[in-house]
Tab-separated table of N, CA and C in Angstrom:
chain	number	residue	atom	x	y	z
S	1	MET	N	153.735	100.688	87.258
S	1	MET	CA	153.476	99.527	86.437
S	1	MET	C	153.095	98.387	87.357
S	2	ASN	N	152.093	97.611	87.015
S	2	ASN	CA	151.692	96.528	87.897
S	2	ASN	C	152.620	95.339	87.753
S	3	GLY	N	152.646	94.498	88.795
S	3	GLY	CA	153.525	93.348	88.818
S	3	GLY	C	153.234	92.369	87.704
S	4	ALA	N	151.959	92.222	87.326
S	4	ALA	CA	151.621	91.266	86.283
S	4	ALA	C	152.214	91.692	84.947
S	5	ALA	N	152.269	92.989	84.699
S	5	ALA	CA	152.845	93.461	83.442
S	5	ALA	C	154.341	93.182	83.394
S	6	LYS	N	154.965	93.061	84.551
S	6	LYS	CA	156.394	92.784	84.616
S	6	LYS	C	156.666	91.285	84.682
S	7	GLY	N	155.616	90.465	84.570
S	7	GLY	CA	155.793	89.028	84.600
S	7	GLY	C	155.926	88.469	86.006
S	8	GLN	N	155.456	89.181	87.011
S	8	GLN	CA	155.586	88.729	88.386
S	8	GLN	C	154.284	88.151	88.919
S	9	GLY	N	153.342	87.765	88.073
S	9	GLY	CA	152.095	87.175	88.542
S	9	GLY	C	150.958	88.170	88.581
S	10	GLN	N	149.854	87.716	89.109
S	10	GLN	CA	148.637	88.522	89.163
S	10	GLN	C	148.811	89.720	90.091
S	11	PRO	N	148.136	90.847	89.789
S	11	PRO	CA	148.167	91.967	90.713
S	11	PRO	C	147.514	91.568	92.029
S	12	LYS	N	147.929	92.164	93.107
S	12	LYS	CA	147.394	91.817	94.426
S	12	LYS	C	146.118	92.603	94.683
S	13	VAL	N	145.061	92.272	93.946
S	13	VAL	CA	143.819	93.018	94.047
S	13	VAL	C	143.167	92.870	95.408
S	14	GLY	N	143.422	91.803	96.123
S	14	GLY	CA	142.829	91.610	97.435
S	14	GLY	C	143.407	92.533	98.490
S	15	HIS	N	144.536	93.149	98.205
S	15	HIS	CA	145.221	94.016	99.153
S	15	HIS	C	145.336	95.434	98.600
S	16	SER	N	144.299	95.900	97.981
S	16	SER	CA	144.316	97.198	97.328
S	16	SER	C	144.348	98.340	98.337
S	17	THR	N	144.947	99.446	97.924
S	17	THR	CA	144.943	100.664	98.733
S	17	THR	C	143.642	101.428	98.558
S	18	GLY	N	142.764	100.934	97.725
S	18	GLY	CA	141.472	101.546	97.454
S	18	GLY	C	140.976	101.033	96.119
S	19	TRP	N	139.797	101.448	95.750
S	19	TRP	CA	139.160	100.955	94.530
S	19	TRP	C	138.669	102.108	93.678
S	20	VAL	N	138.849	101.990	92.385
S	20	VAL	CA	138.195	102.890	91.438
S	20	VAL	C	137.060	102.065	90.848
S	21	VAL	N	135.852	102.489	91.148
S	21	VAL	CA	134.645	101.775	90.725
S	21	VAL	C	133.977	102.618	89.654
S	22	PHE	N	133.577	101.978	88.554
S	22	PHE	CA	132.949	102.724	87.473
S	22	PHE	C	131.847	101.889	86.842
S	23	SER	N	130.936	102.593	86.173
S	23	SER	CA	129.798	101.878	85.594
S	23	SER	C	129.395	102.479	84.256
S	24	TYR	N	128.711	101.645	83.478
S	24	TYR	CA	128.090	102.041	82.230
S	24	TYR	C	126.979	101.038	81.959
S	25	GLU	N	125.856	101.536	81.517
S	25	GLU	CA	124.721	100.700	81.118
S	25	GLU	C	124.422	99.589	82.120
S	26	GLY	N	124.478	99.901	83.417
S	26	GLY	CA	124.152	98.922	84.447
S	26	GLY	C	125.262	97.953	84.803
S	27	THR	N	126.401	98.034	84.128
S	27	THR	CA	127.551	97.177	84.422
S	27	THR	C	128.459	97.907	85.396
S	28	TRP	N	128.814	97.253	86.510
S	28	TRP	CA	129.708	97.837	87.508
S	28	TRP	C	131.038	97.105	87.473
S	29	LEU	N	132.122	97.859	87.306
S	29	LEU	CA	133.471	97.306	87.268
S	29	LEU	C	134.336	98.035	88.288
S	30	ALA	N	135.439	97.421	88.652
S	30	ALA	CA	136.368	98.052	89.595
S	30	ALA	C	137.781	97.625	89.240
S	31	VAL	N	138.716	98.488	89.552
S	31	VAL	CA	140.136	98.158	89.459
S	31	VAL	C	140.799	98.689	90.725
S	32	PRO	N	141.854	98.020	91.184
S	32	PRO	CA	142.579	98.551	92.338
S	32	PRO	C	143.095	99.954	92.033
S	33	GLN	N	143.002	100.829	92.999
S	33	GLN	CA	143.390	102.229	92.791
S	33	GLN	C	144.830	102.347	92.301
S	34	GLU	N	145.721	101.471	92.761
S	34	GLU	CA	147.118	101.576	92.347
S	34	GLU	C	147.333	101.201	90.887
S	35	GLU	N	146.338	100.600	90.229
S	35	GLU	CA	146.428	100.263	88.805
S	35	GLU	C	145.993	101.419	87.902
S	36	VAL	N	145.394	102.468	88.491
S	36	VAL	CA	144.834	103.576	87.704
S	36	VAL	C	145.859	104.693	87.589
S	37	ARG	N	146.118	105.100	86.356
S	37	ARG	CA	147.083	106.177	86.090
S	37	ARG	C	146.405	107.540	86.090
S	38	ALA	N	145.159	107.595	85.577
S	38	ALA	CA	144.451	108.877	85.507
S	38	ALA	C	142.960	108.620	85.301
S	39	ILE	N	142.165	109.624	85.684
S	39	ILE	CA	140.729	109.646	85.385
S	39	ILE	C	140.485	110.975	84.705
S	40	ALA	N	139.824	110.941	83.553
S	40	ALA	CA	139.627	112.174	82.782
S	40	ALA	C	138.176	112.309	82.335
S	41	GLU	N	137.707	113.563	82.290
S	41	GLU	CA	136.428	113.819	81.629
S	41	GLU	C	136.683	113.776	80.129
S	42	THR	N	135.684	113.379	79.376
S	42	THR	CA	135.896	113.102	77.953
S	42	THR	C	135.331	114.171	77.021
S	43	LEU	N	135.023	115.346	77.530
S	43	LEU	CA	134.409	116.385	76.695
S	43	LEU	C	135.231	116.724	75.461
S	44	SER	N	136.561	116.700	75.577
S	44	SER	CA	137.412	117.070	74.438
S	44	SER	C	137.890	115.868	73.628
S	45	PHE	N	137.450	114.683	73.985
S	45	PHE	CA	137.889	113.484	73.270
S	45	PHE	C	137.328	113.474	71.860
S	46	GLU	N	138.080	112.870	70.963
S	46	GLU	CA	137.670	112.787	69.566
S	46	GLU	C	137.519	111.321	69.174
S	47	ALA	N	136.504	111.031	68.386
S	47	ALA	CA	136.339	109.669	67.876
S	47	ALA	C	137.476	109.375	66.911
S	48	ASP	N	138.018	108.182	66.996
S	48	ASP	CA	139.079	107.769	66.081
S	48	ASP	C	138.422	107.396	64.763
S	49	PRO	N	138.730	108.122	63.674
S	49	PRO	CA	138.070	107.844	62.396
S	49	PRO	C	138.421	106.475	61.820
S	50	ARG	N	139.531	105.885	62.284
S	50	ARG	CA	139.937	104.565	61.782
S	50	ARG	C	139.303	103.416	62.547
S	51	ARG	N	138.867	103.679	63.780
S	51	ARG	CA	138.324	102.620	64.638
S	51	ARG	C	137.099	103.150	65.356
S	52	GLY	N	135.966	102.527	65.153
S	52	GLY	CA	134.730	102.989	65.769
S	52	GLY	C	134.616	102.727	67.257
S	53	ASP	N	135.472	101.843	67.797
S	53	ASP	CA	135.383	101.499	69.212
S	53	ASP	C	136.349	102.304	70.083
S	54	ARG	N	137.009	103.300	69.502
S	54	ARG	CA	138.105	103.982	70.187
S	54	ARG	C	137.909	105.492	70.183
S	55	TRP	N	138.180	106.109	71.321
S	55	TRP	CA	138.165	107.563	71.469
S	55	TRP	C	139.564	107.999	71.860
S	56	LEU	N	139.942	109.207	71.447
S	56	LEU	CA	141.302	109.673	71.686
S	56	LEU	C	141.317	110.937	72.537
S	57	ASP	N	142.160	110.939	73.531
S	57	ASP	CA	142.366	112.075	74.415
S	57	ASP	C	143.431	112.958	73.769
S	58	PRO	N	143.084	114.165	73.317
S	58	PRO	CA	144.064	115.001	72.616
S	58	PRO	C	145.225	115.471	73.502
S	59	GLN	N	145.053	115.505	74.820
S	59	GLN	CA	146.149	115.936	75.696
S	59	GLN	C	147.142	114.809	75.958
S	60	ARG	N	146.642	113.658	76.337
S	60	ARG	CA	147.531	112.548	76.687
S	60	ARG	C	147.911	111.700	75.484
S	61	ARG	N	147.080	111.719	74.450
S	61	ARG	CA	147.257	110.924	73.237
S	61	ARG	C	147.038	109.438	73.492
S	62	TRP	N	146.434	109.084	74.630
S	62	TRP	CA	146.153	107.694	74.951
S	62	TRP	C	144.765	107.329	74.451
S	63	PRO	N	144.555	106.124	73.970
S	63	PRO	CA	143.224	105.705	73.526
S	63	PRO	C	142.340	105.286	74.710
S	64	ALA	N	141.045	105.446	74.527
S	64	ALA	CA	140.047	104.991	75.499
S	64	ALA	C	138.967	104.240	74.728
S	65	PHE	N	138.390	103.230	75.359
S	65	PHE	CA	137.481	102.328	74.663
S	65	PHE	C	136.144	102.201	75.361
S	66	ARG	N	135.110	102.043	74.554
S	66	ARG	CA	133.778	101.672	75.038
S	66	ARG	C	133.755	100.156	75.145
S	67	LEU	N	133.189	99.656	76.227
S	67	LEU	CA	132.997	98.221	76.370
S	67	LEU	C	131.509	97.924	76.492
S	68	ASP	N	131.129	96.708	76.118
S	68	ASP	CA	129.757	96.283	76.353
S	68	ASP	C	129.716	95.498	77.667
S	69	ALA	N	128.563	94.961	78.021
S	69	ALA	CA	128.406	94.248	79.283
S	69	ALA	C	129.270	92.987	79.352
S	70	ARG	N	129.675	92.461	78.192
S	70	ARG	CA	130.520	91.256	78.169
S	70	ARG	C	132.007	91.611	78.063
S	71	LEU	N	132.328	92.893	78.254
S	71	LEU	CA	133.703	93.418	78.248
S	71	LEU	C	134.362	93.347	76.881
S	72	ARG	N	133.547	93.412	75.828
S	72	ARG	CA	134.074	93.470	74.462
S	72	ARG	C	134.031	94.923	74.015
S	73	ARG	N	135.018	95.314	73.222
S	73	ARG	CA	135.019	96.678	72.682
S	73	ARG	C	133.814	96.851	71.768
S	74	GLN	N	133.222	98.053	71.802
S	74	GLN	CA	132.064	98.325	70.956
S	74	GLN	C	132.086	99.774	70.474
S	75	ALA	N	131.536	99.986	69.308
S	75	ALA	CA	131.395	101.341	68.780
S	75	ALA	C	130.214	102.013	69.482
S	76	GLY	N	130.232	103.330	69.503
S	76	GLY	CA	129.120	104.062	70.099
S	76	GLY	C	129.556	105.424	70.571
S	77	PRO	N	128.608	106.182	71.098
S	77	PRO	CA	128.934	107.533	71.545
S	77	PRO	C	129.867	107.536	72.754
S	78	ARG	N	130.522	108.646	72.910
S	78	ARG	CA	131.464	108.860	74.019
S	78	ARG	C	130.709	108.782	75.348
S	79	ARG	N	131.359	108.267	76.352
S	79	ARG	CA	130.815	108.291	77.708
S	79	ARG	C	131.503	109.421	78.467
S	80	ARG	N	131.055	109.706	79.686
S	80	ARG	CA	131.491	110.903	80.409
S	80	ARG	C	132.934	110.859	80.929
S	81	PHE	N	133.407	109.673	81.337
S	81	PHE	CA	134.733	109.559	81.947
S	81	PHE	C	135.573	108.500	81.247
S	82	ALA	N	136.892	108.673	81.349
S	82	ALA	CA	137.841	107.644	80.932
S	82	ALA	C	138.700	107.311	82.146
S	83	ILE	N	138.774	106.024	82.461
S	83	ILE	CA	139.608	105.540	83.543
S	83	ILE	C	140.820	104.907	82.881
S	84	TYR	N	141.991	105.533	83.033
S	84	TYR	CA	143.209	105.044	82.392
S	84	TYR	C	143.929	104.070	83.323
S	85	VAL	N	144.059	102.851	82.838
S	85	VAL	CA	144.648	101.768	83.615
S	85	VAL	C	146.042	101.483	83.072
S	86	GLU	N	146.965	101.171	83.971
S	86	GLU	CA	148.332	100.854	83.565
S	86	GLU	C	148.343	99.712	82.555
S	87	SER	N	149.136	99.868	81.529
S	87	SER	CA	149.313	98.863	80.495
S	87	SER	C	150.655	99.142	79.832
S	88	VAL	N	151.086	98.245	78.990
S	88	VAL	CA	152.338	98.416	78.268
S	88	VAL	C	152.002	98.577	76.793
S	89	PRO	N	152.465	99.582	76.093
S	89	PRO	CA	153.527	100.521	76.455
S	89	PRO	C	153.021	101.808	77.109
S	90	HIS	N	151.711	101.995	77.203
S	90	HIS	CA	151.146	103.193	77.821
S	90	HIS	C	149.776	102.842	78.376
S	91	PRO	N	149.221	103.680	79.255
S	91	PRO	CA	147.902	103.382	79.811
S	91	PRO	C	146.823	103.306	78.723
S	92	LEU	N	145.814	102.476	78.993
S	92	LEU	CA	144.648	102.363	78.122
S	92	LEU	C	143.422	102.758	78.925
S	93	GLY	N	142.493	103.464	78.264
S	93	GLY	CA	141.317	103.975	78.957
S	93	GLY	C	140.081	103.122	78.747
S	94	LEU	N	139.246	103.091	79.776
S	94	LEU	CA	137.941	102.447	79.715
S	94	LEU	C	136.903	103.533	79.961
S	95	LEU	N	135.932	103.654	79.067
S	95	LEU	CA	134.933	104.717	79.170
S	95	LEU	C	133.804	104.312	80.108
S	96	ALA	N	133.334	105.271	80.897
S	96	ALA	CA	132.288	105.007	81.882
S	96	ALA	C	131.372	106.219	82.018
S	97	ASP	N	130.158	105.956	82.490
S	97	ASP	CA	129.199	107.033	82.752
S	97	ASP	C	129.357	107.589	84.161
S	98	GLN	N	129.758	106.735	85.100
S	98	GLN	CA	129.953	107.131	86.496
S	98	GLN	C	131.289	106.587	86.978
S	99	VAL	N	131.900	107.287	87.915
S	99	VAL	CA	133.144	106.801	88.529
S	99	VAL	C	133.194	107.290	89.966
S	100	GLN	N	133.701	106.444	90.850
S	100	GLN	CA	133.904	106.849	92.238
S	100	GLN	C	135.111	106.115	92.786
S	101	ILE	N	135.736	106.731	93.788
S	101	ILE	CA	136.893	106.134	94.438
S	101	ILE	C	136.470	105.717	95.836
S	102	LEU	N	136.760	104.459	96.172
S	102	LEU	CA	136.374	103.926	97.477
S	102	LEU	C	137.608	103.564	98.286
S	103	ALA	N	137.529	103.772	99.588
S	103	ALA	CA	138.575	103.318	100.500
S	103	ALA	C	138.574	101.792	100.506
S	104	PRO	N	139.696	101.169	100.853
S	104	PRO	CA	139.750	99.708	100.830
S	104	PRO	C	138.732	99.046	101.751
S	105	THR	N	138.322	99.729	102.808
S	105	THR	CA	137.366	99.153	103.751
S	105	THR	C	135.918	99.472	103.408
S	106	ALA	N	135.676	100.241	102.343
S	106	ALA	CA	134.320	100.654	101.990
S	106	ALA	C	133.544	99.587	101.227
S	107	ALA	N	134.211	98.523	100.827
S	107	ALA	CA	133.562	97.442	100.093
S	107	ALA	C	134.242	96.133	100.479
S	108	HIS	N	133.537	95.045	100.277
S	108	HIS	CA	134.054	93.730	100.649
S	108	HIS	C	134.333	92.899	99.407
S	109	THR	N	135.478	92.227	99.388
S	109	THR	CA	135.827	91.383	98.253
S	109	THR	C	135.326	89.957	98.480
S	110	HIS	N	135.037	89.288	97.347
S	110	HIS	CA	134.594	87.894	97.358
S	110	HIS	C	135.306	87.170	96.224
S	111	PRO	N	135.607	85.892	96.421
S	111	PRO	CA	136.227	85.127	95.327
S	111	PRO	C	135.253	84.949	94.174
S	112	LEU	N	135.798	84.678	93.018
S	112	LEU	CA	134.972	84.427	91.842
S	112	LEU	C	134.301	83.063	91.923
S	113	PRO	N	133.120	82.949	91.343
S	113	PRO	CA	132.513	81.628	91.212
S	113	PRO	C	133.411	80.753	90.328
S	114	PRO	N	133.395	79.444	90.517
S	114	PRO	CA	134.276	78.541	89.761
S	114	PRO	C	134.176	78.682	88.240
S	115	ILE	N	133.027	79.043	87.705
S	115	ILE	CA	132.876	79.155	86.242
S	115	ILE	C	133.851	80.171	85.655
S	116	PHE	N	134.172	81.230	86.386
S	116	PHE	CA	135.103	82.236	85.883
S	116	PHE	C	136.513	81.667	85.753
S	117	LYS	N	136.856	80.743	86.618
S	117	LYS	CA	138.192	80.153	86.577
S	117	LYS	C	138.330	79.152	85.444
S	118	ALA	N	137.203	78.663	84.923
S	118	ALA	CA	137.224	77.656	83.862
S	118	ALA	C	137.376	78.272	82.472
S	119	VAL	N	137.178	79.566	82.361
S	119	VAL	CA	137.259	80.238	81.065
S	119	VAL	C	138.239	81.404	81.156
S	120	HIS	N	138.755	81.824	80.002
S	120	HIS	CA	139.625	83.005	79.959
S	120	HIS	C	138.742	84.226	80.201
S	121	HIS	N	138.880	84.859	81.337
S	121	HIS	CA	138.054	86.008	81.689
S	121	HIS	C	138.899	86.986	82.492
S	122	PRO	N	138.751	88.290	82.246
S	122	PRO	CA	139.581	89.269	82.951
S	122	PRO	C	139.122	89.591	84.372
S	123	ALA	N	138.144	88.867	84.887
S	123	ALA	CA	137.690	89.108	86.256
S	123	ALA	C	138.699	88.520	87.243
S	124	ALA	N	139.007	89.282	88.297
S	124	ALA	CA	139.934	88.820	89.322
S	124	ALA	C	139.189	88.401	90.589
S	125	GLN	N	138.128	89.146	90.916
S	125	GLN	CA	137.293	88.852	92.075
S	125	GLN	C	136.052	89.738	92.007
S	126	LEU	N	135.193	89.613	92.998
S	126	LEU	CA	133.987	90.435	93.060
S	126	LEU	C	134.117	91.405	94.223
S	127	LEU	N	133.499	92.568	94.073
S	127	LEU	CA	133.548	93.608	95.091
S	127	LEU	C	132.116	93.991	95.449
S	128	GLN	N	131.713	93.699	96.677
S	128	GLN	CA	130.362	94.026	97.155
S	128	GLN	C	130.344	95.505	97.526
S	129	LEU	N	129.638	96.316	96.733
S	129	LEU	CA	129.597	97.761	96.956
S	129	LEU	C	128.580	98.137	98.023
S	130	ASP	N	127.421	97.513	97.955
S	130	ASP	CA	126.365	97.699	98.937
S	130	ASP	C	125.417	96.508	98.806
S	131	GLN	N	124.267	96.588	99.419
S	131	GLN	CA	123.346	95.459	99.408
S	131	GLN	C	122.879	95.084	97.998
S	132	ASP	N	122.812	96.060	97.099
S	132	ASP	CA	122.257	95.824	95.768
S	132	ASP	C	123.271	95.789	94.630
S	133	ARG	N	124.521	96.159	94.882
S	133	ARG	CA	125.480	96.275	93.782
S	133	ARG	C	126.753	95.477	94.047
S	134	ILE	N	127.154	94.740	93.012
S	134	ILE	CA	128.417	94.016	93.024
S	134	ILE	C	129.178	94.434	91.773
S	135	ALA	N	130.442	94.778	91.958
S	135	ALA	CA	131.298	95.131	90.823
S	135	ALA	C	132.244	93.968	90.545
S	136	THR	N	132.564	93.793	89.283
S	136	THR	CA	133.584	92.832	88.888
S	136	THR	C	134.928	93.544	88.927
S	137	VAL	N	135.860	93.017	89.701
S	137	VAL	CA	137.209	93.579	89.763
S	137	VAL	C	137.978	93.020	88.573
S	138	LEU	N	138.498	93.913	87.744
S	138	LEU	CA	139.214	93.505	86.537
S	138	LEU	C	140.699	93.331	86.783
S	139	ASP	N	141.263	92.371	86.093
S	139	ASP	CA	142.713	92.229	86.001
S	139	ASP	C	143.071	92.862	84.657
S	140	PRO	N	143.661	94.067	84.656
S	140	PRO	CA	143.949	94.758	83.394
S	140	PRO	C	144.815	93.958	82.437
S	141	VAL	N	145.752	93.191	82.971
S	141	VAL	CA	146.622	92.398	82.098
S	141	VAL	C	145.784	91.423	81.277
S	142	LEU	N	144.857	90.727	81.923
S	142	LEU	CA	143.995	89.783	81.205
S	142	LEU	C	143.025	90.497	80.275
S	143	LEU	N	142.516	91.661	80.684
S	143	LEU	CA	141.576	92.397	79.844
S	143	LEU	C	142.219	92.816	78.532
S	144	PHE	N	143.439	93.332	78.589
S	144	PHE	CA	144.088	93.865	77.396
S	144	PHE	C	144.894	92.830	76.621
S	145	MET	N	145.063	91.653	77.174
S	145	MET	CA	145.929	90.639	76.585
S	145	MET	C	145.593	90.311	75.133
S	146	ASP	N	144.339	90.174	74.819
S	146	ASP	CA	143.936	89.752	73.477
S	146	ASP	C	143.684	90.912	72.511
S	147	TRP	N	143.849	92.133	72.975
S	147	TRP	CA	143.601	93.269	72.107
S	147	TRP	C	144.755	93.408	71.128
S	148	ASP	N	144.436	93.693	69.876
S	148	ASP	CA	145.496	93.828	68.877
S	148	ASP	C	146.295	95.113	69.099
S	149	ASP	N	147.510	95.122	68.590
S	149	ASP	CA	148.396	96.268	68.777
S	149	ASP	C	147.850	97.547	68.160
S	150	ALA	N	147.119	97.427	67.056
S	150	ALA	CA	146.551	98.613	66.406
S	150	ALA	C	145.559	99.313	67.332
S	151	ALA	N	144.808	98.556	68.107
S	151	ALA	CA	143.843	99.152	69.029
S	151	ALA	C	144.559	99.940	70.122
S	152	LYS	N	145.735	99.472	70.539
S	152	LYS	CA	146.446	100.067	71.650
S	152	LYS	C	147.346	101.238	71.259
S	153	GLU	N	147.560	101.460	69.968
S	153	GLU	CA	148.519	102.505	69.582
S	153	GLU	C	148.037	103.894	69.992
S	154	MET	N	149.020	104.749	70.240
S	154	MET	CA	148.726	106.118	70.625
S	154	MET	C	148.270	106.923	69.421
S	155	MET	N	147.640	108.049	69.704
S	155	MET	CA	147.201	108.957	68.653
S	155	MET	C	148.442	109.554	67.968
S	156	PRO	N	148.417	109.663	66.639
S	156	PRO	CA	149.585	110.239	65.929
S	156	PRO	C	149.800	111.703	66.279
């Protein structure tokens, strides 16, 4: 469980033991490796008939969500992978087309531009992957904070 979920402040994303980097539709995101509970292929996932933005893993019973480029939940077809991030009361998944694990020294972190600090945004910092790609490092606590409880419930 991350420290932020326990009320101990922001996760220490700048001191990560590694990064889980994932992408969909040209959007690159990252979370510290210690925040990730599991990575799963989604071939057996089922669409939740009650919620168009949610897919269900029949083995773990944890929900996984499609996000758009603005990090809002969206309905649509299943993506190839689910990255399950620590949350309370159980991990929540983010769907992605690509996923890779990077060593802590394989990418460089940068502080957020001031505009991100002026608005409620789940970005914690930026991660320079290479000359052409920058990923937004997510703070899972902030990302899931505004999601309703019905979205987070486990599969019956």
